[in-house]
Amino acid sequence: MSRGLIKCDLTLEHYFIYGPSAGVMTRPVLPRREGQPILMRGEVGIKEDGQLRPLVAHNTTHIDMPYHFLDDGMDLAAVLNNPAYRINLPMLTLVLDLSEAPEAHMYERYGVRYCREVTAELLPDVETLRQYDALMLLTGFGAILDRGSDDFEPDAEGFYHLPSVTVEVAQKVVDAGMSLLAIDCTTVEKQTQGNPLRMTGDVHPILLGQPSPVFILEGVSGARIEPQAGFMPSEGVLEVIPRRTNAGGADAAHARVFLNFYPENNRERLEQLVEMSTPEHLYG
């Protein structure tokens, strides 16, 4: 096996929709026609009644800003290129594979087993977490994200059985002084009601409401790591590249996400990679 750097793109290739919703259609918005050789296409949400449905960053790989839950929280414009926030720089990341968590935590859909509830006992101790900038939780649900949401339906009571994170997990991440929590689901919150769909709003404020916010990266396509690399790393260097368009007032941003790692899980080489990749100055 090569000892060289492995770089995996963990960005979803589509929108993942749940809730009384519609699918997403990619279609020409400016079709090619005689006298007009240009072609443009776009993505729109279409409800069952044929009406358009807005699409937001939260339906695909994205990073949440404090403004998502807090009126006085920072928006994307306030965060971009600010060296006070490690998310603008490469992050040494602990990768926690929970696809083989204890049976009491597991759930199965479409032949995919995943950890439905991430609880504090599934995490390492705070001292271990303090060695990293970010924590990536891979529940196994990423395999369902990659399938797309065309046939992703709730049960008879309206529950989707999405992975979620407890408030104790959020507090543990805060206590460790981490900069980011990532998960292979489009939310960290737990569904509490179906028809109409309702989620908790407990985890986001704990993380985003800190004086130095813990940013939340959702919709990570973690299922593609092992097929590409041949193994699941336990740590790596995470790069999050948010879309910068219309940053003022943005509560979240679509993001490209890359995880860099080595076959031998060599901490020294990862730390060297972070140092080499981190600029001395950032300019807006």
XYZ file of N, CA and C in Angstrom:
852
model
N 0.836 -1.197 0.000
C 0.000 0.000 0.000
C 0.872 1.249 0.000
N 0.504 2.223 -0.779
C 1.229 3.483 -0.815
C 1.135 4.179 0.540
N 2.194 4.894 0.891
C 2.205 5.636 2.148
C 1.854 7.095 1.909
N 1.444 7.435 0.683
C 1.156 8.814 0.340
C -0.154 9.313 0.919
N -0.344 10.609 0.814
C -1.542 11.259 1.328
C -2.774 10.811 0.542
N -3.840 10.515 1.269
C -5.134 10.178 0.670
C -6.066 11.368 0.905
N -6.731 11.817 -0.149
C -7.638 12.969 -0.048
C -9.007 12.545 -0.543
N -9.978 12.522 0.353
C -11.343 12.109 0.008
C -12.275 13.318 0.019
N -13.060 13.456 -1.038
C -14.092 14.481 -1.121
C -15.351 13.919 -0.468
N -15.790 14.531 0.619
C -16.947 14.038 1.381
C -18.195 14.884 1.140
N -18.250 15.563 0.022
C -19.380 16.429 -0.303
C -20.478 15.626 -0.988
N -21.711 15.772 -0.519
C -22.838 15.118 -1.186
C -22.967 15.630 -2.619
N -23.412 14.770 -3.491
C -23.545 15.138 -4.902
C -24.973 15.556 -5.251
N -25.820 15.701 -4.248
C -27.225 16.032 -4.513
C -27.824 16.646 -3.256
N -29.053 17.090 -3.361
C -29.826 17.522 -2.203
C -30.498 16.305 -1.582
N -30.615 16.312 -0.247
C -31.300 15.233 0.461
C -32.474 15.866 1.209
N -33.680 15.513 0.803
C -34.886 16.185 1.284
C -35.707 15.227 2.141
N -36.204 15.715 3.263
C -37.208 14.979 4.024
C -38.174 16.003 4.604
N -39.247 15.511 5.134
C -40.310 16.419 5.528
C -41.335 16.399 4.437
N -42.541 16.916 4.627
C -43.534 16.774 3.593
C -43.024 17.492 2.380
N -42.353 16.860 1.544
C -41.618 17.551 0.535
C -41.647 16.813 -0.756
N -41.032 17.360 -1.551
C -40.941 17.064 -2.908
C -39.535 16.745 -3.241
N -39.360 16.276 -4.434
C -38.017 16.000 -4.858
C -37.346 17.221 -5.456
N -36.146 17.004 -5.910
C -35.370 18.076 -6.523
C -35.171 17.733 -7.988
N -35.462 18.684 -8.831
C -35.348 18.454 -10.268
C -34.251 19.353 -10.827
N -33.340 18.755 -11.570
C -32.353 19.536 -12.317
C -32.868 19.693 -13.735
N -33.023 20.911 -14.164
C -33.633 21.135 -15.473
C -33.075 22.411 -16.102
N -33.200 22.559 -17.396
C -32.756 23.807 -18.028
C -33.603 24.975 -17.533
N -32.940 26.048 -17.172
C -33.664 27.272 -16.834
C -33.524 28.282 -17.968
N -32.521 28.067 -18.800
C -32.391 28.832 -20.036
C -32.020 27.818 -21.118
N -33.010 27.250 -21.786
C -32.727 26.196 -22.763
C -32.061 26.751 -24.014
N -31.310 25.899 -24.662
C -30.690 26.282 -25.925
C -31.757 26.316 -27.014
N -31.727 27.331 -27.847
C -32.695 27.409 -28.928
C -32.071 28.171 -30.110
N -32.775 28.178 -31.196
C -32.245 28.803 -32.404
C -31.951 30.279 -32.148
N -30.749 30.673 -32.510
C -30.349 32.056 -32.309
C -29.793 32.328 -30.929
N -29.880 31.322 -30.038
C -29.345 31.472 -28.680
C -28.602 30.190 -28.315
N -27.312 30.150 -28.554
C -26.575 28.906 -28.360
C -26.285 28.580 -26.909
N -26.459 29.545 -26.007
C -26.099 29.316 -24.615
C -27.132 28.415 -23.919
N -26.676 27.618 -22.975
C -27.548 26.755 -22.164
C -27.213 26.972 -20.703
N -28.231 27.134 -19.870
C -28.044 27.187 -18.415
C -29.028 26.222 -17.774
N -28.590 25.559 -16.722
C -29.491 24.676 -15.991
C -29.446 25.020 -14.511
N -30.483 24.643 -13.800
C -30.548 24.924 -12.370
C -31.327 23.840 -11.658
N -31.349 23.932 -10.341
C -32.048 22.947 -9.522
C -33.212 23.622 -8.816
N -34.346 23.002 -8.858
C -35.540 23.530 -8.206
C -36.217 22.400 -7.450
N -36.862 22.763 -6.339
C -37.669 21.796 -5.612
C -39.086 21.835 -6.144
N -39.658 20.667 -6.393
C -41.015 20.571 -6.926
C -41.882 19.795 -5.946
N -42.917 20.441 -5.405
C -43.849 19.744 -4.516
C -44.752 18.826 -5.328
N -45.462 17.957 -4.616
C -46.337 17.009 -5.301
C -47.433 17.719 -6.085
N -47.816 18.920 -5.640
C -48.851 19.655 -6.362
C -48.282 20.471 -7.525
N -46.990 20.313 -7.771
C -46.361 21.006 -8.881
C -45.797 22.361 -8.538
N -46.035 22.828 -7.301
C -45.515 24.124 -6.893
C -44.026 24.026 -6.581
N -43.334 25.158 -6.728
C -41.906 25.182 -6.433
C -41.668 25.161 -4.930
N -40.571 24.550 -4.537
C -40.174 24.496 -3.132
C -38.771 25.068 -3.018
N -38.551 26.023 -2.109
C -37.199 26.582 -1.968
C -36.201 25.515 -1.537
N -35.002 25.613 -2.041
C -33.915 24.741 -1.626
C -32.927 25.571 -0.818
N -32.451 24.991 0.267
C -31.534 25.705 1.152
C -30.283 24.879 1.357
N -29.264 25.527 1.917
C -27.996 24.837 2.154
C -28.183 23.616 3.048
N -29.178 23.654 3.924
C -29.365 22.573 4.895
C -29.800 21.262 4.249
N -30.123 21.280 2.970
C -30.520 20.061 2.269
C -29.350 19.325 1.629
N -28.132 19.789 1.881
C -26.966 19.095 1.333
C -25.787 19.341 2.274
N -24.574 19.083 1.840
C -23.417 19.291 2.704
C -23.272 20.780 3.003
N -23.267 21.131 4.296
C -23.265 22.548 4.658
C -22.670 22.746 6.042
N -22.294 23.991 6.303
C -21.788 24.372 7.621
C -22.701 25.433 8.213
N -23.122 25.221 9.460
C -24.023 26.138 10.148
C -23.247 27.267 10.817
N -23.778 28.469 10.712
C -23.259 29.646 11.386
C -24.069 29.895 12.671
N -23.526 30.616 13.653
C -24.301 30.939 14.856
C -25.641 31.598 14.552
N -25.700 32.402 13.478
C -26.936 33.105 13.123
C -28.078 32.146 12.799
N -27.762 30.891 12.526
C -28.790 29.888 12.232
C -29.775 29.737 13.389
N -29.289 29.880 14.631
C -30.157 29.730 15.794
C -30.199 30.963 16.694
N -29.274 31.882 16.514
C -29.130 32.993 17.452
C -29.271 34.325 16.717
N -30.220 35.159 17.164
C -30.470 36.438 16.500
C -29.230 37.317 16.445
N -28.433 37.277 17.504
C -27.234 38.116 17.553
C -25.983 37.330 17.179
N -26.170 36.143 16.609
C -25.029 35.324 16.230
C -24.402 35.785 14.927
N -23.178 35.368 14.691
C -22.453 35.761 13.482
C -23.016 35.066 12.253
N -23.065 35.816 11.161
C -23.432 35.216 9.886
C -22.162 34.786 9.149
N -22.339 34.258 7.965
C -21.201 33.748 7.203
C -20.187 34.850 6.907
N -20.673 36.041 6.601
C -19.765 37.141 6.273
C -18.842 37.468 7.431
N -19.346 37.357 8.660
C -18.534 37.676 9.836
C -17.503 36.601 10.143
N -17.718 35.418 9.614
C -16.843 34.286 9.931
C -15.775 34.069 8.865
N -16.134 34.270 7.604
C -15.207 33.987 6.510
C -13.895 34.746 6.673
N -12.808 34.024 6.476
C -11.462 34.615 6.473
C -11.051 35.196 7.819
N -11.787 34.918 8.879
C -11.408 35.409 10.202
C -10.506 34.356 10.857
N -9.224 34.672 11.065
C -8.307 33.666 11.600
C -8.615 33.252 13.034
N -9.562 33.938 13.686
C -9.953 33.525 15.026
C -10.712 32.205 15.016
N -11.221 31.832 13.839
C -12.028 30.616 13.737
C -11.266 29.573 12.949
N -10.962 28.475 13.591
C -10.134 27.445 12.983
C -10.776 26.856 11.737
N -12.087 26.989 11.589
C -12.752 26.388 10.430
C -12.280 26.991 9.114
N -11.639 28.165 9.168
C -11.085 28.763 7.957
C -9.736 28.146 7.585
N -9.243 27.249 8.401
C -7.925 26.651 8.244
C -8.044 25.132 8.307
N -7.036 24.395 7.904
C -7.082 22.941 8.050
C -7.237 22.539 9.521
N -8.040 21.534 9.776
C -8.331 21.122 11.153
C -7.903 19.678 11.393
N -7.105 19.465 12.432
C -6.779 18.110 12.855
C -8.060 17.491 13.416
N -8.469 16.363 12.876
C -9.820 15.840 13.120
C -9.796 14.405 13.609
N -10.543 14.146 14.659
C -10.775 12.783 15.129
C -11.958 12.216 14.353
N -11.759 11.089 13.685
C -12.821 10.429 12.924
C -13.345 9.275 13.759
N -14.607 9.359 14.151
C -15.203 8.343 15.020
C -16.199 7.515 14.214
N -15.823 6.273 13.913
C -16.675 5.364 13.144
C -17.649 4.683 14.096
N -18.933 5.060 13.995
C -19.967 4.530 14.882
C -20.859 3.519 14.177
N -20.436 3.059 13.010
C -21.262 2.112 12.264
C -21.329 0.745 12.937
N -20.454 0.509 13.915
C -20.471 -0.729 14.694
C -20.671 -0.421 16.171
N -21.495 0.575 16.464
C -21.795 0.928 17.852
C -22.601 -0.195 18.508
N -22.704 -0.198 19.845
C -23.518 -1.218 20.521
C -24.920 -1.293 19.940
N -25.481 -2.473 19.945
C -26.745 -2.755 19.274
C -27.873 -1.818 19.701
N -27.875 -1.415 20.962
C -28.943 -0.543 21.461
C -28.983 0.799 20.742
N -27.894 1.188 20.102
C -27.824 2.471 19.400
C -28.150 2.345 17.917
N -28.281 1.114 17.431
C -28.331 0.901 15.992
C -29.751 0.840 15.444
N -29.869 1.171 14.162
C -31.134 1.091 13.441
C -30.814 0.673 12.006
N -31.789 0.097 11.311
C -31.540 -0.359 9.950
C -32.630 0.117 9.007
N -32.196 0.664 7.871
C -33.108 1.040 6.785
C -32.440 0.712 5.464
N -33.207 0.183 4.538
C -32.705 -0.116 3.191
C -31.442 -0.976 3.230
N -31.367 -1.837 4.231
C -30.211 -2.707 4.364
C -28.982 -2.027 4.930
N -29.126 -0.792 5.385
C -28.006 -0.041 5.964
C -28.198 0.060 7.471
N -27.211 -0.397 8.240
C -27.253 -0.262 9.701
C -26.467 0.987 10.084
N -27.042 1.790 10.962
C -26.375 3.014 11.383
C -26.720 3.334 12.829
N -25.905 4.164 13.429
C -26.106 4.583 14.810
C -27.146 5.697 14.830
N -28.302 5.411 15.425
C -29.396 6.378 15.377
C -29.265 7.468 16.436
N -28.661 7.157 17.581
C -28.481 8.175 18.618
C -27.041 8.132 19.130
N -26.355 9.248 18.941
C -24.976 9.356 19.416
C -25.022 9.923 20.828
N -24.575 9.124 21.792
C -24.580 9.525 23.196
C -23.154 9.704 23.692
N -23.018 10.347 24.838
C -21.700 10.750 25.325
C -20.774 9.567 25.571
N -21.328 8.420 25.981
C -20.455 7.284 26.272
C -19.804 6.692 25.029
N -20.299 7.059 23.853
C -19.694 6.582 22.610
C -18.469 7.409 22.220
N -18.260 8.541 22.894
C -17.133 9.416 22.596
C -15.951 9.115 23.510
N -14.743 9.413 23.070
C -13.590 9.341 23.976
C -13.728 10.373 25.088
N -12.822 10.318 26.049
C -12.860 11.295 27.143
C -12.445 12.680 26.637
N -12.735 13.676 27.440
C -12.493 15.060 27.053
C -11.020 15.312 26.770
N -10.129 14.695 27.546
C -8.697 14.901 27.333
C -8.272 14.420 25.951
N -8.841 13.318 25.497
C -8.541 12.839 24.146
C -9.079 13.801 23.108
N -10.302 14.273 23.293
C -10.899 15.206 22.341
C -10.101 16.496 22.237
N -9.480 16.898 23.338
C -8.717 18.163 23.340
C -7.510 18.122 22.413
N -7.124 16.959 21.974
C -5.972 16.841 21.077
C -6.328 17.208 19.633
N -7.616 17.471 19.373
C -8.083 17.690 18.005
C -8.827 19.016 17.895
N -8.879 19.523 16.657
C -9.668 20.719 16.356
C -11.127 20.379 16.077
N -11.372 19.193 15.530
C -12.714 18.832 15.079
C -12.999 17.368 15.375
N -14.293 17.073 15.471
C -14.763 15.698 15.658
C -15.722 15.359 14.530
N -15.446 14.268 13.816
C -16.326 13.814 12.749
C -17.013 12.526 13.191
N -18.344 12.572 13.285
C -19.145 11.415 13.674
C -19.680 10.735 12.424
N -19.248 9.510 12.185
C -19.714 8.739 11.031
C -20.605 7.618 11.556
N -21.911 7.843 11.463
C -22.884 6.911 12.031
C -23.167 5.723 11.124
N -22.805 5.823 9.862
C -23.189 4.834 8.852
C -24.335 5.316 7.988
N -24.994 6.419 8.402
C -26.128 6.952 7.655
C -25.692 7.573 6.327
N -24.411 7.845 6.200
C -23.908 8.415 4.955
C -24.229 7.565 3.741
N -24.331 6.244 3.942
C -24.677 5.360 2.823
C -26.090 5.642 2.326
N -26.975 6.060 3.230
C -28.344 6.416 2.828
C -28.353 7.801 2.174
N -27.569 8.725 2.717
C -27.455 10.038 2.073
C -27.027 9.885 0.623
N -26.059 9.011 0.383
C -25.536 8.838 -0.973
C -26.565 8.224 -1.919
N -27.542 7.507 -1.379
C -28.605 6.927 -2.205
C -29.524 7.991 -2.785
N -29.628 9.107 -2.077
C -30.587 10.134 -2.467
C -31.894 9.950 -1.719
N -32.752 10.949 -1.786
C -33.968 10.953 -0.974
C -35.240 10.666 -1.763
N -35.118 10.246 -3.010
C -36.322 10.014 -3.809
C -37.250 8.993 -3.171
N -36.679 7.954 -2.526
C -37.516 6.926 -1.905
C -37.341 6.904 -0.393
N -36.851 8.012 0.179
C -36.651 8.081 1.629
C -37.953 8.534 2.277
N -38.690 7.591 2.849
C -40.027 7.868 3.375
C -40.059 7.659 4.884
N -40.938 8.365 5.576
C -41.102 8.139 7.020
C -41.921 6.887 7.283
N -41.925 6.465 8.556
C -42.786 5.348 8.932
C -44.229 5.834 9.072
N -45.105 4.974 9.535
C -46.531 5.311 9.593
C -46.813 6.484 10.522
N -45.933 6.710 11.510
C -46.119 7.815 12.448
C -45.420 9.094 11.982
N -44.773 9.029 10.842
C -44.114 10.216 10.316
C -42.678 10.384 10.771
N -42.063 9.330 11.340
C -40.682 9.430 11.815
C -39.710 8.887 10.778
N -38.579 9.606 10.624
C -37.569 9.240 9.636
C -36.405 8.454 10.233
N -36.326 8.433 11.565
C -35.270 7.687 12.259
C -33.882 8.132 11.820
N -33.701 9.443 11.769
C -32.407 10.021 11.435
C -31.448 9.899 12.621
N -30.149 9.831 12.361
C -29.192 9.927 13.461
C -29.319 11.274 14.162
N -29.013 11.303 15.438
C -29.044 12.554 16.196
C -27.952 12.524 17.254
N -27.715 13.684 17.837
C -26.673 13.868 18.845
C -27.331 14.380 20.118
N -26.942 13.863 21.272
C -27.528 14.318 22.529
C -26.863 15.605 23.008
N -27.530 16.288 23.924
C -26.967 17.511 24.486
C -25.692 17.211 25.257
N -25.596 16.009 25.834
C -24.383 15.628 26.564
C -23.180 15.522 25.630
N -23.416 15.042 24.420
C -22.347 15.001 23.421
C -21.909 16.417 23.073
N -22.880 17.290 22.837
C -22.560 18.677 22.506
C -21.739 19.327 23.613
N -22.126 19.100 24.859
C -21.409 19.704 25.975
C -19.995 19.153 26.094
N -19.836 17.875 25.808
C -18.507 17.257 25.872
C -17.584 17.870 24.824
N -18.117 18.105 23.633
C -17.344 18.738 22.564
C -16.963 20.168 22.959
N -17.897 20.893 23.577
C -17.609 22.248 24.057
C -16.526 22.221 25.129
N -16.653 21.305 26.080
C -15.681 21.214 27.173
C -14.277 20.913 26.653
N -14.203 20.231 25.517
C -12.906 19.894 24.930
C -12.306 21.047 24.134
N -13.058 22.132 23.958
C -12.544 23.289 23.243
C -12.404 23.063 21.745
N -13.230 22.205 21.180
C -13.136 21.910 19.754
C -13.743 23.039 18.931
N -13.386 23.074 17.648
C -13.863 24.136 16.762
C -15.021 23.715 15.884
N -15.211 22.399 15.700
C -16.235 21.942 14.760
C -16.684 20.532 15.105
N -17.976 20.291 14.919
C -18.563 18.951 15.013
C -19.186 18.625 13.669
N -18.813 17.493 13.092
C -19.330 17.066 11.792
C -20.100 15.760 11.949
N -21.109 15.561 11.077
C -21.903 14.341 11.124
C -22.389 13.984 9.720
N -22.588 12.699 9.485
C -23.076 12.218 8.189
C -24.595 12.151 8.163
N -25.223 13.242 8.563
C -26.673 13.413 8.493
C -26.910 14.892 8.244
N -28.089 15.251 7.741
C -28.339 16.653 7.436
C -28.738 17.469 8.657
N -28.771 16.848 9.841
C -29.011 17.575 11.086
C -28.420 16.788 12.243
N -28.097 17.511 13.326
C -27.676 16.842 14.559
C -28.844 16.687 15.524
N -29.974 17.319 15.222
C -31.113 17.331 16.138
C -31.977 16.072 16.001
N -32.717 15.767 17.058
C -33.570 14.583 17.109
C -34.992 14.932 16.677
N -35.590 14.069 15.884
C -36.983 14.268 15.497
C -37.879 13.926 16.673
N -38.812 14.808 16.987
C -39.715 14.604 18.122
C -41.163 14.395 17.693
N -41.470 14.693 16.446
C -42.858 14.602 15.996
C -42.887 14.374 14.497
N -43.882 13.633 14.074
C -44.131 13.496 12.652
C -45.501 14.051 12.329
N -45.658 14.537 11.106
C -46.980 15.001 10.646
C -47.618 16.034 11.575
N -47.173 17.267 11.698
C -46.062 17.832 10.937
C -44.708 17.503 11.565
N -43.692 17.543 10.758
C -42.343 17.240 11.192
C -41.846 18.283 12.186
N -41.308 17.808 13.308
C -40.714 18.690 14.307
C -39.405 18.082 14.799
N -38.423 18.953 15.034
C -37.132 18.542 15.569
C -36.862 19.290 16.873
N -35.969 18.749 17.692
C -35.497 19.510 18.839
C -34.653 20.677 18.337
N -34.402 21.616 19.212
C -33.488 22.711 18.911
C -32.516 22.879 20.056
N -32.053 21.758 20.613
C -31.250 21.789 21.833
C -29.746 21.791 21.578
N -29.313 21.091 20.547
C -27.881 20.877 20.336
C -27.227 22.090 19.672
N -27.874 22.653 18.667
C -27.303 23.798 17.955
C -26.942 24.960 18.898
N -27.854 25.393 19.791
C -27.500 26.535 20.651
C -26.320 26.262 21.571
N -26.180 25.018 22.040
C -25.038 24.694 22.907
C -23.739 24.888 22.153
N -23.696 24.402 20.921
C -22.464 24.474 20.132
C -22.235 25.872 19.556
N -23.256 26.410 18.915
C -23.099 27.690 18.223
C -23.101 28.882 19.168
N -23.617 28.697 20.381
C -23.767 29.812 21.312
C -22.566 30.082 22.191
N -21.467 29.361 21.974
C -20.266 29.587 22.776
C -19.571 30.885 22.365
N -18.827 31.523 23.285
C -18.052 32.720 22.904
C -17.140 32.448 21.712
N -16.551 31.270 21.692
C -15.847 30.798 20.499
C -16.675 29.645 19.954
N -17.511 29.889 18.955
C -18.510 28.888 18.546
C -17.895 27.569 18.101
N -18.634 26.505 18.372
C -18.324 25.213 17.775
C -19.224 25.112 16.545
N -18.648 25.230 15.368
C -19.429 25.200 14.143
C -19.895 23.775 13.866
N -20.977 23.662 13.092
C -21.603 22.366 12.839
C -21.582 22.092 11.346
N -20.959 20.988 10.985
C -20.874 20.565 9.591
C -21.791 19.360 9.409
N -22.835 19.513 8.606
C -23.835 18.460 8.428
C -23.870 18.003 6.971
N -24.332 16.763 6.772
C -24.424 16.236 5.411
C -23.108 15.729 4.868
N -22.243 15.215 5.738
C -20.951 14.677 5.293
C -21.162 13.301 4.664
N -20.592 13.088 3.505
C -20.740 11.813 2.796
C -19.645 10.843 3.245
N -19.733 10.403 4.494
C -18.680 9.581 5.076
C -18.601 8.171 4.534
N -19.667 7.685 3.915
C -19.679 6.299 3.437
C -18.722 6.064 2.285
N -18.237 7.134 1.661
C -17.360 6.930 0.509
C -15.888 6.790 0.909
N -15.559 6.988 2.177
C -14.152 6.940 2.588
C -13.567 5.544 2.419
N -14.201 4.551 3.047
C -13.622 3.201 3.030
C -13.550 2.600 1.626
N -14.600 2.750 0.782
C -14.476 2.229 -0.584
C -13.328 2.865 -1.371
N -13.057 4.136 -1.118
C -11.971 4.809 -1.834
C -10.605 4.435 -1.277
N -10.488 4.428 0.045
C -9.182 4.258 0.671
C -8.869 2.812 1.011
N -9.903 1.975 1.147
C -9.684 0.582 1.537
C -9.691 0.375 3.035
N -9.865 1.443 3.805
C -9.928 1.355 5.267
C -10.559 2.637 5.786
N -10.918 2.641 7.072
C -11.475 3.832 7.697
C -10.433 4.439 8.626
N -9.975 5.650 8.361
C -8.972 6.273 9.228
C -9.581 6.669 10.569
N -8.741 6.777 11.573
C -9.203 7.227 12.880
C -8.948 8.720 13.091
N -8.154 9.323 12.203
C -7.903 10.753 12.288
C -7.445 11.258 10.929
N -7.560 12.564 10.755
C -7.167 13.152 9.480
C -7.147 14.668 9.584
N -6.944 15.305 8.455
C -6.978 16.764 8.379
C -8.179 17.160 7.527
N -9.083 17.917 8.126
C -10.334 18.292 7.478
C -10.213 19.684 6.882
N -10.695 19.826 5.649
C -10.782 21.123 4.990
C -12.247 21.377 4.648
N -12.773 22.510 5.082
C -14.150 22.907 4.792
C -14.097 24.183 3.964
N -14.659 24.126 2.767
C -14.609 25.260 1.852
C -16.040 25.717 1.590
N -16.523 26.731 2.326
C -17.917 27.169 2.171
C -18.126 27.980 0.911
N -19.343 27.904 0.381
C -19.716 28.797 -0.716
C -19.800 30.214 -0.178
N -19.213 31.151 -0.862
C -19.062 32.493 -0.332
C -20.107 33.473 -0.856
N -20.943 33.035 -1.781
C -21.922 33.932 -2.393
C -22.964 34.379 -1.375
N -23.288 35.680 -1.389
C -24.328 36.241 -0.516
C -24.070 35.901 0.947
N -22.834 36.138 1.391
C -22.445 35.751 2.750
C -23.130 36.594 3.819
N -23.455 37.844 3.502
C -24.135 38.692 4.471
C -25.528 38.164 4.775
N -25.799 37.887 6.049
C -27.102 37.354 6.448
C -27.267 35.867 6.245
N -26.218 35.176 5.808
C -26.317 33.724 5.570
C -26.194 32.962 6.874
N -27.179 32.111 7.160
C -27.164 31.305 8.386
C -26.387 30.004 8.199
N -26.077 29.675 6.941
C -25.326 28.457 6.634
C -24.759 28.605 5.235
N -23.871 27.703 4.883
C -23.283 27.756 3.547
C -23.090 26.354 3.008
N -23.483 26.149 1.731
C -23.050 24.939 1.051
C -21.536 24.846 1.192
N -21.011 23.639 1.312
C -19.571 23.507 1.510
C -19.012 22.305 0.772
N -17.818 22.464 0.240
C -17.005 21.336 -0.203
C -16.193 20.887 0.995
N -16.098 19.578 1.155
C -15.445 19.023 2.342
C -14.440 17.966 1.905
N -13.213 18.093 2.388
C -12.166 17.127 2.080
C -11.545 16.616 3.371
N -11.334 15.305 3.420
C -10.604 14.699 4.532
C -9.304 14.132 3.984
N -8.194 14.581 4.568
C -6.861 14.131 4.180
C -6.310 13.228 5.270
N -5.714 12.107 4.884
C -5.160 11.194 5.886
C -4.117 10.294 5.246
N -3.396 9.587 6.097
C -2.358 8.667 5.652
C -2.739 7.233 6.028
N -2.254 6.251 5.284
C -2.625 4.853 5.569
C -2.256 4.400 6.979
N -1.153 4.937 7.510
C -0.694 4.423 8.796
C -1.193 5.254 9.984
N -2.152 6.173 9.734
C -2.669 7.022 10.810
C -1.531 7.675 11.597
N -0.619 8.296 10.889
C 0.576 8.871 11.485
C 0.303 10.295 11.957
N 0.215 10.466 13.285
C -0.110 11.777 13.851
C 0.940 12.832 13.485
N 2.204 12.449 13.536
C 3.262 13.407 13.240
C 3.126 13.945 11.818
N 2.822 13.079 10.869
C 2.671 13.533 9.485
C 1.437 14.425 9.337
N 0.365 14.104 10.053
C -0.833 14.943 10.000
C -0.550 16.335 10.565
N 0.176 16.393 11.670
C 0.503 17.687 12.264
C 1.399 18.494 11.331
N 2.297 17.815 10.637
C 3.128 18.506 9.654
C 2.285 19.034 8.502
N 1.280 18.252 8.100
C 0.393 18.682 7.019
C -0.383 19.927 7.428
N -0.886 19.946 8.657
C -1.609 21.120 9.149
C -0.699 22.337 9.129
N 0.523 22.166 9.616
C 1.463 23.292 9.677
C 1.813 23.794 8.279
N 2.027 22.870 7.355
C 2.389 23.278 5.995
C 1.230 23.954 5.281
N -0.003 23.547 5.608
C -1.176 24.035 4.880
C -1.790 25.281 5.496
N -1.322 25.683 6.669
C -1.916 26.812 7.370
C -1.186 28.100 7.012
N -1.849 29.054 6.363
C -1.185 30.311 6.004
C -0.911 31.147 7.244
N 0.112 31.975 7.151
C 0.437 32.849 8.273
C -0.609 33.941 8.428
N -1.166 34.384 7.303
C -2.175 35.439 7.342
C -3.355 35.069 6.449
N -4.534 35.517 6.835
C -5.723 35.386 5.985
C -6.206 36.773 5.620
N -6.607 36.939 4.375
C -7.100 38.239 3.936
C -8.504 38.089 3.405
N -9.374 39.034 3.746
C -10.743 39.007 3.282
C -10.845 39.498 1.857
